Amino acid sequence: MNPGILYPEGKICLRELGLRDGLQLTASWPSTEDKIEWIERECNAGIRHFEVGSFLPRDRYPQFADIRELIDAVARLPGAKSSALTMNERAVRDALATRVDEIVLVVSSTDEHSLANIRRGREASIDLVRHACSERNAANSAATVNAAISMAFGCSISGAVDPEDVIRVAVACAEAGAEVIGLADTVGFAGPRQVRQLCRMATRALPGIPLIIHLHDTRGTGIANAAAALDEGVGILDGTLGGLGGCPFAPGATGNVSIEDLVFLCERQGFDTGVDLEALIEARRILARSMPGESLHGSLARAGVPSNIPWRAAEATW
Amino acid sequence: MNPGILYPEGKICLRELGLRDGLQLTASWPSTEDKIEWIERECNAGIRHFEVGSFLPRDRYPQFADIRELIDAVARLPGAKSSALTMNERAVRDALATRVDEIVLVVSSTDEHSLANIRRGREASIDLVRHACSERNAANSAATVNAAISMAFGCSISGAVDPEDVIRVAVACAEAGAEVIGLADTVGFAGPRQVRQLCRMATRALPGIPLIIHLHDTRGTGIANAAAALDEGVGILDGTLGGLGGCPFAPGATGNVSIEDLVFLCERQGFDTGVDLEALIEARRILARSMPGESLHGSLARAGVPSNIPWRAAEATW
């Protein structure tokens, strides 16, 4: 319940969302064994947060059928934390019966997307956050409740989104009990100025609440947007190994920001990630092996880690 | 000779370098006819600057054999400007015998790279800038002399580069007569903070001189670095259609920043580019057709231009 355990103040935290966001649209997915190897390897490389899936009916979403085994796998790794998406009351109940460290509820910035995505309006999604918090308290669970505000930088259905509106939704989620708030550029509309503005507004409006920035590289601005968030002091960032994931509104588009490229950016900007980038790149092999049909993204893995300049924050001359 | 004709103050200028930097490492290249169609289509889309090749021996560099025809093709297009790389005295003389609008001399930040790249040291390259300016004056040519400082953010041979040193080289080039100075992240080492710092230093040290920023996306930071340059008021940016190009030190790596993604970034940041992005994306077909073996990069072309948010600077709500 204390978000500081998941997100120590002032520390950079890169969250691996590939096992959830990365597998939402893929035609295939790794076996449970491969998923666990994926988590273990990334954890060895220094990544500590894993969103391992969504509590959904296993017949319709077989890629998430092993979510409980993955939560247990994360729990066995010292220092590692797990998140799970919970889209309705049943999912919340199921998640709270596990050792998951965080449950994530999606609240759309717009009613239109909310209805299309989870068949309930924006207010009803905020009610679900409230419900999740009271269930969590009743269950005596230590799980943190995270409200992820989707379409925070523009909506694929209703277009431009007023940032004041996004902040109102975020504050309402915090008032409903969410201890962590995420701002998601679900379809990759954002530019760096927009990210700076919304991060600044959210930091002001939500004192003491850890803020997550969730970026997609749909239109090439993912890493630039991450740099903008870091500039505003937002140091909890989502990514996926190999940029796994896509965009439901743009088939074939690049998806989540590649976590390898995020590590390089953070270090180059002077923020210590604690991540062994070579080992992280090495972990991509599991994806290549277990999902051979998926194209992986991210520039760094193609070029390799620079060998002759001091690019790590700890040794930076810049 | 007046760089303001090429680079009107305060206006964003995106330069297409694909015909030169993009073709340096490729196994194949478009026919002259296709290259001209490439230039014409991009010009119709709103791009006005084209670096069309390098004056080099045609037997060893057949991809640039048609450079004179391309200079003539650009000269026929209203408002379009051509640049050409000139690596030695002979190239300068040859270039000045054409209608080229700008000749570009490469000066490495480091002696080591300079010797490896053009078999003359850093000081000797600055002498070549001086020579080019006096040749240009003697020839009564109107061509602008552009000194491109390569390895300005780190050197693939000698490692970290002191920004003070880069500025000293840039100032020496300006003193040698260069009217335009470029800062090149030749191997994609830079991060946004580094770009901001060097742009700021260069803007101070070179008052009245148009500054170009030349970025590669080798390690995923290209667009983030472009955003940093824009923040510092540097609005002349190099890119290539489809991110064509590569890195001689990292085979298989992504190359120059994609000019399509640059347009989107600039507009999203509030800078009017005057470019029709749909038409620019359409121009990639020429590359796909004439260089089918080359993989094209850039996220925007995969996702498409957003149809339901006001992303253009002129209509931005941000």
PDB file of C-alpha atoms in Angstrom, chain B residues 15-233:
ATOM      1  CA  ARG B  15      17.764  19.292 -45.409  1.00  0.00           C
ATOM      2  CA  GLU B  16      17.508  16.041 -47.372  1.00  0.00           C
ATOM      3  CA  LEU B  17      20.882  14.305 -47.223  1.00  0.00           C
ATOM      4  CA  GLY B  18      19.785  10.936 -48.540  1.00  0.00           C
ATOM      5  CA  LEU B  19      21.300  11.426 -51.976  1.00  0.00           C
ATOM      6  CA  ARG B  20      24.725  11.852 -50.384  1.00  0.00           C
ATOM      7  CA  ASP B  21      24.937  10.481 -46.832  1.00  0.00           C
ATOM      8  CA  GLY B  22      22.196   7.970 -47.557  1.00  0.00           C
ATOM      9  CA  LEU B  23      24.029   6.446 -50.502  1.00  0.00           C
ATOM     10  CA  GLN B  24      27.508   6.236 -49.016  1.00  0.00           C
ATOM     11  CA  LEU B  25      27.142   2.698 -47.710  1.00  0.00           C
ATOM     12  CA  THR B  26      24.350   1.193 -49.776  1.00  0.00           C
ATOM     13  CA  ALA B  27      24.935  -1.681 -52.157  1.00  0.00           C
ATOM     14  CA  SER B  28      22.669  -0.136 -54.774  1.00  0.00           C
ATOM     15  CA  TRP B  29      21.364   3.306 -55.638  1.00  0.00           C
ATOM     16  CA  PRO B  30      18.606   4.804 -57.747  1.00  0.00           C
ATOM     17  CA  SER B  31      19.096   5.651 -61.400  1.00  0.00           C
ATOM     18  CA  THR B  32      19.617   9.319 -62.233  1.00  0.00           C
ATOM     19  CA  GLU B  33      16.009   9.461 -63.393  1.00  0.00           C
ATOM     20  CA  ASP B  34      14.797   8.049 -60.088  1.00  0.00           C
ATOM     21  CA  LYS B  35      17.046  10.379 -58.120  1.00  0.00           C
ATOM     22  CA  ILE B  36      15.562  13.337 -59.981  1.00  0.00           C
ATOM     23  CA  GLU B  37      12.049  12.074 -59.295  1.00  0.00           C
ATOM     24  CA  TRP B  38      13.050  11.708 -55.625  1.00  0.00           C
ATOM     25  CA  ILE B  39      14.215  15.337 -55.528  1.00  0.00           C
ATOM     26  CA  GLU B  40      11.161  16.616 -57.397  1.00  0.00           C
ATOM     27  CA  ARG B  41       8.690  14.770 -55.210  1.00  0.00           C
ATOM     28  CA  GLU B  42      10.315  15.931 -52.019  1.00  0.00           C
ATOM     29  CA  CYS B  43      10.492  19.447 -53.362  1.00  0.00           C
ATOM     30  CA  ASN B  44       6.784  19.291 -54.152  1.00  0.00           C
ATOM     31  CA  ALA B  45       6.222  18.114 -50.594  1.00  0.00           C
ATOM     32  CA  GLY B  46       8.018  21.218 -49.322  1.00  0.00           C
ATOM     33  CA  ILE B  47      11.652  20.171 -48.744  1.00  0.00           C
ATOM     34  CA  ARG B  48      13.984  22.763 -50.266  1.00  0.00           C
ATOM     35  CA  HIS B  49      17.555  21.660 -49.514  1.00  0.00           C
ATOM     36  CA  PHE B  50      19.219  18.688 -51.148  1.00  0.00           C
ATOM     37  CA  GLU B  51      22.748  17.464 -50.623  1.00  0.00           C
ATOM     38  CA  VAL B  52      23.044  15.632 -53.909  1.00  0.00           C
ATOM     39  CA  GLY B  53      26.378  13.852 -53.654  1.00  0.00           C
ATOM     40  CA  SER B  54      30.102  14.126 -53.260  1.00  0.00           C
ATOM     41  CA  PHE B  55      32.624  15.126 -55.920  1.00  0.00           C
ATOM     42  CA  LEU B  56      34.665  11.938 -55.989  1.00  0.00           C
ATOM     43  CA  PRO B  57      36.271   9.779 -58.687  1.00  0.00           C
ATOM     44  CA  ARG B  58      33.356   8.196 -60.534  1.00  0.00           C
ATOM     45  CA  ASP B  59      35.057   4.830 -60.950  1.00  0.00           C
ATOM     46  CA  ARG B  60      35.377   4.367 -57.191  1.00  0.00           C
ATOM     47  CA  TYR B  61      32.139   6.136 -56.238  1.00  0.00           C
ATOM     48  CA  PRO B  62      29.703   5.391 -59.054  1.00  0.00           C
ATOM     49  CA  GLN B  63      26.736   6.302 -56.842  1.00  0.00           C
ATOM     50  CA  PHE B  64      27.796   9.951 -57.189  1.00  0.00           C
ATOM     51  CA  ALA B  65      28.713   9.895 -60.890  1.00  0.00           C
ATOM     52  CA  ASP B  66      25.596  11.884 -61.812  1.00  0.00           C
ATOM     53  CA  ILE B  67      26.181  14.688 -59.319  1.00  0.00           C
ATOM     54  CA  ARG B  68      26.286  17.409 -62.012  1.00  0.00           C
ATOM     55  CA  GLU B  69      22.950  16.327 -63.461  1.00  0.00           C
ATOM     56  CA  LEU B  70      21.416  16.434 -59.996  1.00  0.00           C
ATOM     57  CA  ILE B  71      22.766  19.919 -59.334  1.00  0.00           C
ATOM     58  CA  ASP B  72      21.145  21.000 -62.594  1.00  0.00           C
ATOM     59  CA  ALA B  73      17.913  19.251 -61.660  1.00  0.00           C
ATOM     60  CA  VAL B  74      17.754  21.107 -58.338  1.00  0.00           C
ATOM     61  CA  ALA B  75      18.551  24.404 -60.106  1.00  0.00           C
ATOM     62  CA  ARG B  76      15.454  23.914 -62.284  1.00  0.00           C
ATOM     63  CA  LEU B  77      13.170  23.696 -59.237  1.00  0.00           C
ATOM     64  CA  PRO B  78      11.966  27.082 -57.959  1.00  0.00           C
ATOM     65  CA  GLY B  79      13.239  27.706 -54.429  1.00  0.00           C
ATOM     66  CA  ALA B  80      15.283  24.519 -54.213  1.00  0.00           C
ATOM     67  CA  LYS B  81      18.948  24.613 -53.214  1.00  0.00           C
ATOM     68  CA  SER B  82      21.731  22.103 -53.759  1.00  0.00           C
ATOM     69  CA  SER B  83      24.757  21.169 -51.679  1.00  0.00           C
ATOM     70  CA  ALA B  84      27.675  18.960 -52.572  1.00  0.00           C
ATOM     71  CA  LEU B  85      30.419  17.438 -50.487  1.00  0.00           C
ATOM     72  CA  THR B  86      33.946  18.406 -51.521  1.00  0.00           C
ATOM     73  CA  MET B  87      36.654  16.396 -49.809  1.00  0.00           C
ATOM     74  CA  ASN B  88      39.746  17.847 -51.500  1.00  0.00           C
ATOM     75  CA  GLU B  89      41.032  20.652 -53.725  1.00  0.00           C
ATOM     76  CA  ARG B  90      40.024  18.942 -56.924  1.00  0.00           C
ATOM     77  CA  ALA B  91      36.481  18.395 -55.666  1.00  0.00           C
ATOM     78  CA  VAL B  92      36.258  22.069 -54.705  1.00  0.00           C
ATOM     79  CA  ARG B  93      37.360  23.115 -58.181  1.00  0.00           C
ATOM     80  CA  ASP B  94      34.947  20.720 -59.843  1.00  0.00           C
ATOM     81  CA  ALA B  95      32.065  21.849 -57.642  1.00  0.00           C
ATOM     82  CA  LEU B  96      32.718  25.533 -58.266  1.00  0.00           C
ATOM     83  CA  ALA B  97      32.426  24.866 -61.991  1.00  0.00           C
ATOM     84  CA  THR B  98      28.766  23.909 -61.469  1.00  0.00           C
ATOM     85  CA  ARG B  99      25.667  25.781 -60.340  1.00  0.00           C
ATOM     86  CA  VAL B 100      25.788  24.191 -56.882  1.00  0.00           C
ATOM     87  CA  ASP B 101      24.461  26.508 -54.158  1.00  0.00           C
ATOM     88  CA  GLU B 102      26.686  25.262 -51.364  1.00  0.00           C
ATOM     89  CA  ILE B 103      29.884  23.296 -51.003  1.00  0.00           C
ATOM     90  CA  VAL B 104      30.408  21.290 -47.840  1.00  0.00           C
ATOM     91  CA  LEU B 105      33.782  20.537 -46.304  1.00  0.00           C
ATOM     92  CA  VAL B 106      34.123  18.022 -43.537  1.00  0.00           C
ATOM     93  CA  VAL B 107      36.360  18.931 -40.626  1.00  0.00           C
ATOM     94  CA  SER B 108      36.703  16.275 -37.950  1.00  0.00           C
ATOM     95  CA  SER B 109      36.687  17.204 -34.299  1.00  0.00           C
ATOM     96  CA  THR B 110      39.611  14.877 -33.789  1.00  0.00           C
ATOM     97  CA  ASP B 111      42.891  14.452 -35.606  1.00  0.00           C
ATOM     98  CA  GLU B 112      42.550  10.675 -35.441  1.00  0.00           C
ATOM     99  CA  HIS B 113      39.259  10.586 -37.313  1.00  0.00           C
ATOM    100  CA  SER B 114      40.369  13.285 -39.723  1.00  0.00           C
ATOM    101  CA  LEU B 115      43.425  11.285 -40.760  1.00  0.00           C
ATOM    102  CA  ALA B 116      41.441   8.069 -41.078  1.00  0.00           C
ATOM    103  CA  ASN B 117      38.599   9.734 -42.994  1.00  0.00           C
ATOM    104  CA  ILE B 118      40.296  12.099 -45.413  1.00  0.00           C
ATOM    105  CA  ARG B 119      43.988  11.392 -44.881  1.00  0.00           C
ATOM    106  CA  ARG B 120      44.723  14.852 -43.593  1.00  0.00           C
ATOM    107  CA  GLY B 121      44.791  16.166 -40.067  1.00  0.00           C
ATOM    108  CA  ARG B 122      42.369  18.551 -38.440  1.00  0.00           C
ATOM    109  CA  GLU B 123      44.424  21.674 -39.136  1.00  0.00           C
ATOM    110  CA  ALA B 124      44.923  20.644 -42.752  1.00  0.00           C
ATOM    111  CA  SER B 125      41.140  20.284 -43.122  1.00  0.00           C
ATOM    112  CA  ILE B 126      40.661  23.785 -41.804  1.00  0.00           C
ATOM    113  CA  ASP B 127      43.221  24.900 -44.396  1.00  0.00           C
ATOM    114  CA  LEU B 128      41.027  23.245 -47.008  1.00  0.00           C
ATOM    115  CA  VAL B 129      38.081  25.368 -45.837  1.00  0.00           C
ATOM    116  CA  ARG B 130      40.273  28.448 -46.273  1.00  0.00           C
ATOM    117  CA  HIS B 131      41.366  27.259 -49.705  1.00  0.00           C
ATOM    118  CA  ALA B 132      37.741  26.605 -50.723  1.00  0.00           C
ATOM    119  CA  CYS B 133      36.709  30.114 -49.711  1.00  0.00           C
ATOM    120  CA  SER B 134      39.502  31.747 -51.674  1.00  0.00           C
ATOM    121  CA  GLU B 135      38.813  29.534 -54.718  1.00  0.00           C
ATOM    122  CA  ARG B 136      35.134  30.405 -54.457  1.00  0.00           C
ATOM    123  CA  ASN B 137      35.953  34.128 -54.285  1.00  0.00           C
ATOM    124  CA  ALA B 138      38.408  33.854 -57.187  1.00  0.00           C
ATOM    125  CA  ALA B 139      35.819  31.996 -59.257  1.00  0.00           C
ATOM    126  CA  ASN B 140      33.240  34.698 -58.547  1.00  0.00           C
ATOM    127  CA  SER B 141      30.912  31.909 -57.479  1.00  0.00           C
ATOM    128  CA  ALA B 142      27.866  32.563 -55.314  1.00  0.00           C
ATOM    129  CA  ALA B 143      28.221  29.205 -53.590  1.00  0.00           C
ATOM    130  CA  THR B 144      28.103  29.227 -49.803  1.00  0.00           C
ATOM    131  CA  VAL B 145      30.904  27.427 -47.948  1.00  0.00           C
ATOM    132  CA  ASN B 146      29.675  25.093 -45.239  1.00  0.00           C
ATOM    133  CA  ALA B 147      32.045  23.459 -42.753  1.00  0.00           C
ATOM    134  CA  ALA B 148      30.591  20.320 -41.231  1.00  0.00           C
ATOM    135  CA  ILE B 149      32.278  19.385 -37.957  1.00  0.00           C
ATOM    136  CA  SER B 150      32.107  15.608 -37.771  1.00  0.00           C
ATOM    137  CA  MET B 151      32.384  13.506 -34.605  1.00  0.00           C
ATOM    138  CA  ALA B 152      31.250  16.600 -32.698  1.00  0.00           C
ATOM    139  CA  PHE B 153      29.641  14.499 -29.948  1.00  0.00           C
ATOM    140  CA  GLY B 154      32.172  11.717 -29.590  1.00  0.00           C
ATOM    141  CA  CYS B 155      34.555   9.994 -31.941  1.00  0.00           C
ATOM    142  CA  SER B 156      34.419   6.397 -33.083  1.00  0.00           C
ATOM    143  CA  ILE B 157      38.210   6.288 -32.991  1.00  0.00           C
ATOM    144  CA  SER B 158      39.392   8.483 -30.155  1.00  0.00           C
ATOM    145  CA  GLY B 159      36.356   8.388 -27.859  1.00  0.00           C
ATOM    146  CA  ALA B 160      34.966  11.304 -25.874  1.00  0.00           C
ATOM    147  CA  VAL B 161      35.372  14.745 -27.409  1.00  0.00           C
ATOM    148  CA  ASP B 162      35.730  17.925 -25.373  1.00  0.00           C
ATOM    149  CA  PRO B 163      32.968  20.366 -26.432  1.00  0.00           C
ATOM    150  CA  GLU B 164      35.386  23.283 -25.990  1.00  0.00           C
ATOM    151  CA  ASP B 165      37.553  21.621 -28.578  1.00  0.00           C
ATOM    152  CA  VAL B 166      34.624  21.304 -30.999  1.00  0.00           C
ATOM    153  CA  ILE B 167      33.851  24.981 -30.574  1.00  0.00           C
ATOM    154  CA  ARG B 168      37.510  25.886 -31.199  1.00  0.00           C
ATOM    155  CA  VAL B 169      37.393  23.918 -34.469  1.00  0.00           C
ATOM    156  CA  ALA B 170      34.076  25.524 -35.446  1.00  0.00           C
ATOM    157  CA  VAL B 171      35.383  29.019 -34.752  1.00  0.00           C
ATOM    158  CA  ALA B 172      38.561  28.269 -36.708  1.00  0.00           C
ATOM    159  CA  CYS B 173      36.415  27.177 -39.663  1.00  0.00           C
ATOM    160  CA  ALA B 174      34.384  30.383 -39.469  1.00  0.00           C
ATOM    161  CA  GLU B 175      37.615  32.381 -39.310  1.00  0.00           C
ATOM    162  CA  ALA B 176      38.825  30.452 -42.346  1.00  0.00           C
ATOM    163  CA  GLY B 177      35.767  31.788 -44.156  1.00  0.00           C
ATOM    164  CA  ALA B 178      33.002  29.216 -43.712  1.00  0.00           C
ATOM    165  CA  GLU B 179      29.614  30.960 -43.730  1.00  0.00           C
ATOM    166  CA  VAL B 180      27.646  28.015 -42.379  1.00  0.00           C
ATOM    167  CA  ILE B 181      28.721  25.563 -39.667  1.00  0.00           C
ATOM    168  CA  GLY B 182      27.320  22.088 -39.086  1.00  0.00           C
ATOM    169  CA  LEU B 183      27.642  19.999 -35.950  1.00  0.00           C
ATOM    170  CA  ALA B 184      27.463  16.318 -36.765  1.00  0.00           C
ATOM    171  CA  ASP B 185      26.769  13.377 -34.484  1.00  0.00           C
ATOM    172  CA  THR B 186      28.385  11.138 -37.069  1.00  0.00           C
ATOM    173  CA  VAL B 187      28.022   7.898 -35.134  1.00  0.00           C
ATOM    174  CA  GLY B 188      24.962   8.605 -32.997  1.00  0.00           C
ATOM    175  CA  PHE B 189      26.656   8.979 -29.633  1.00  0.00           C
ATOM    176  CA  ALA B 190      24.851  12.118 -28.501  1.00  0.00           C
ATOM    177  CA  GLY B 191      22.141  12.513 -25.922  1.00  0.00           C
ATOM    178  CA  PRO B 192      19.806  15.512 -25.687  1.00  0.00           C
ATOM    179  CA  ARG B 193      21.696  17.253 -22.881  1.00  0.00           C
ATOM    180  CA  GLN B 194      24.910  17.070 -24.839  1.00  0.00           C
ATOM    181  CA  VAL B 195      23.154  18.486 -27.901  1.00  0.00           C
ATOM    182  CA  ARG B 196      21.671  21.330 -25.887  1.00  0.00           C
ATOM    183  CA  GLN B 197      25.045  22.173 -24.388  1.00  0.00           C
ATOM    184  CA  LEU B 198      26.952  22.170 -27.682  1.00  0.00           C
ATOM    185  CA  CYS B 199      24.223  24.073 -29.543  1.00  0.00           C
ATOM    186  CA  ARG B 200      24.213  26.692 -26.818  1.00  0.00           C
ATOM    187  CA  MET B 201      27.991  27.020 -26.878  1.00  0.00           C
ATOM    188  CA  ALA B 202      28.068  27.202 -30.685  1.00  0.00           C
ATOM    189  CA  THR B 203      25.274  29.770 -30.866  1.00  0.00           C
ATOM    190  CA  ARG B 204      27.249  31.973 -28.496  1.00  0.00           C
ATOM    191  CA  ALA B 205      30.602  31.446 -30.192  1.00  0.00           C
ATOM    192  CA  LEU B 206      29.345  31.921 -33.737  1.00  0.00           C
ATOM    193  CA  PRO B 207      26.976  34.887 -33.800  1.00  0.00           C
ATOM    194  CA  GLY B 208      25.313  35.451 -37.159  1.00  0.00           C
ATOM    195  CA  ILE B 209      26.420  32.080 -38.546  1.00  0.00           C
ATOM    196  CA  PRO B 210      23.652  29.637 -39.484  1.00  0.00           C
ATOM    197  CA  LEU B 211      24.108  26.419 -37.480  1.00  0.00           C
ATOM    198  CA  ILE B 212      23.141  23.023 -38.826  1.00  0.00           C
ATOM    199  CA  ILE B 213      22.614  20.001 -36.639  1.00  0.00           C
ATOM    200  CA  HIS B 214      23.276  16.659 -38.322  1.00  0.00           C
ATOM    201  CA  LEU B 215      21.960  13.696 -36.373  1.00  0.00           C
ATOM    202  CA  HIS B 216      22.082   9.952 -36.712  1.00  0.00           C
ATOM    203  CA  ASP B 217      19.634   7.657 -34.990  1.00  0.00           C
ATOM    204  CA  THR B 218      22.219   4.950 -34.383  1.00  0.00           C
ATOM    205  CA  ARG B 219      21.224   4.508 -30.753  1.00  0.00           C
ATOM    206  CA  GLY B 220      17.641   5.748 -30.801  1.00  0.00           C
ATOM    207  CA  THR B 221      18.276   9.306 -29.638  1.00  0.00           C
ATOM    208  CA  GLY B 222      18.020  11.048 -33.024  1.00  0.00           C
ATOM    209  CA  ILE B 223      14.594  12.625 -32.612  1.00  0.00           C
ATOM    210  CA  ALA B 224      15.208  13.429 -28.946  1.00  0.00           C
ATOM    211  CA  ASN B 225      18.415  15.200 -29.990  1.00  0.00           C
ATOM    212  CA  ALA B 226      16.548  17.106 -32.685  1.00  0.00           C
ATOM    213  CA  ALA B 227      14.051  18.271 -30.065  1.00  0.00           C
ATOM    214  CA  ALA B 228      16.971  19.472 -27.940  1.00  0.00           C
ATOM    215  CA  ALA B 229      18.444  21.432 -30.867  1.00  0.00           C
ATOM    216  CA  LEU B 230      15.061  23.051 -31.580  1.00  0.00           C
ATOM    217  CA  ASP B 231      14.830  24.018 -27.901  1.00  0.00           C
ATOM    218  CA  GLU B 232      18.138  25.844 -28.311  1.00  0.00           C
ATOM    219  CA  GLY B 233      16.941  27.718 -31.364  1.00  0.00           C
TER     220      GLY B 233
END
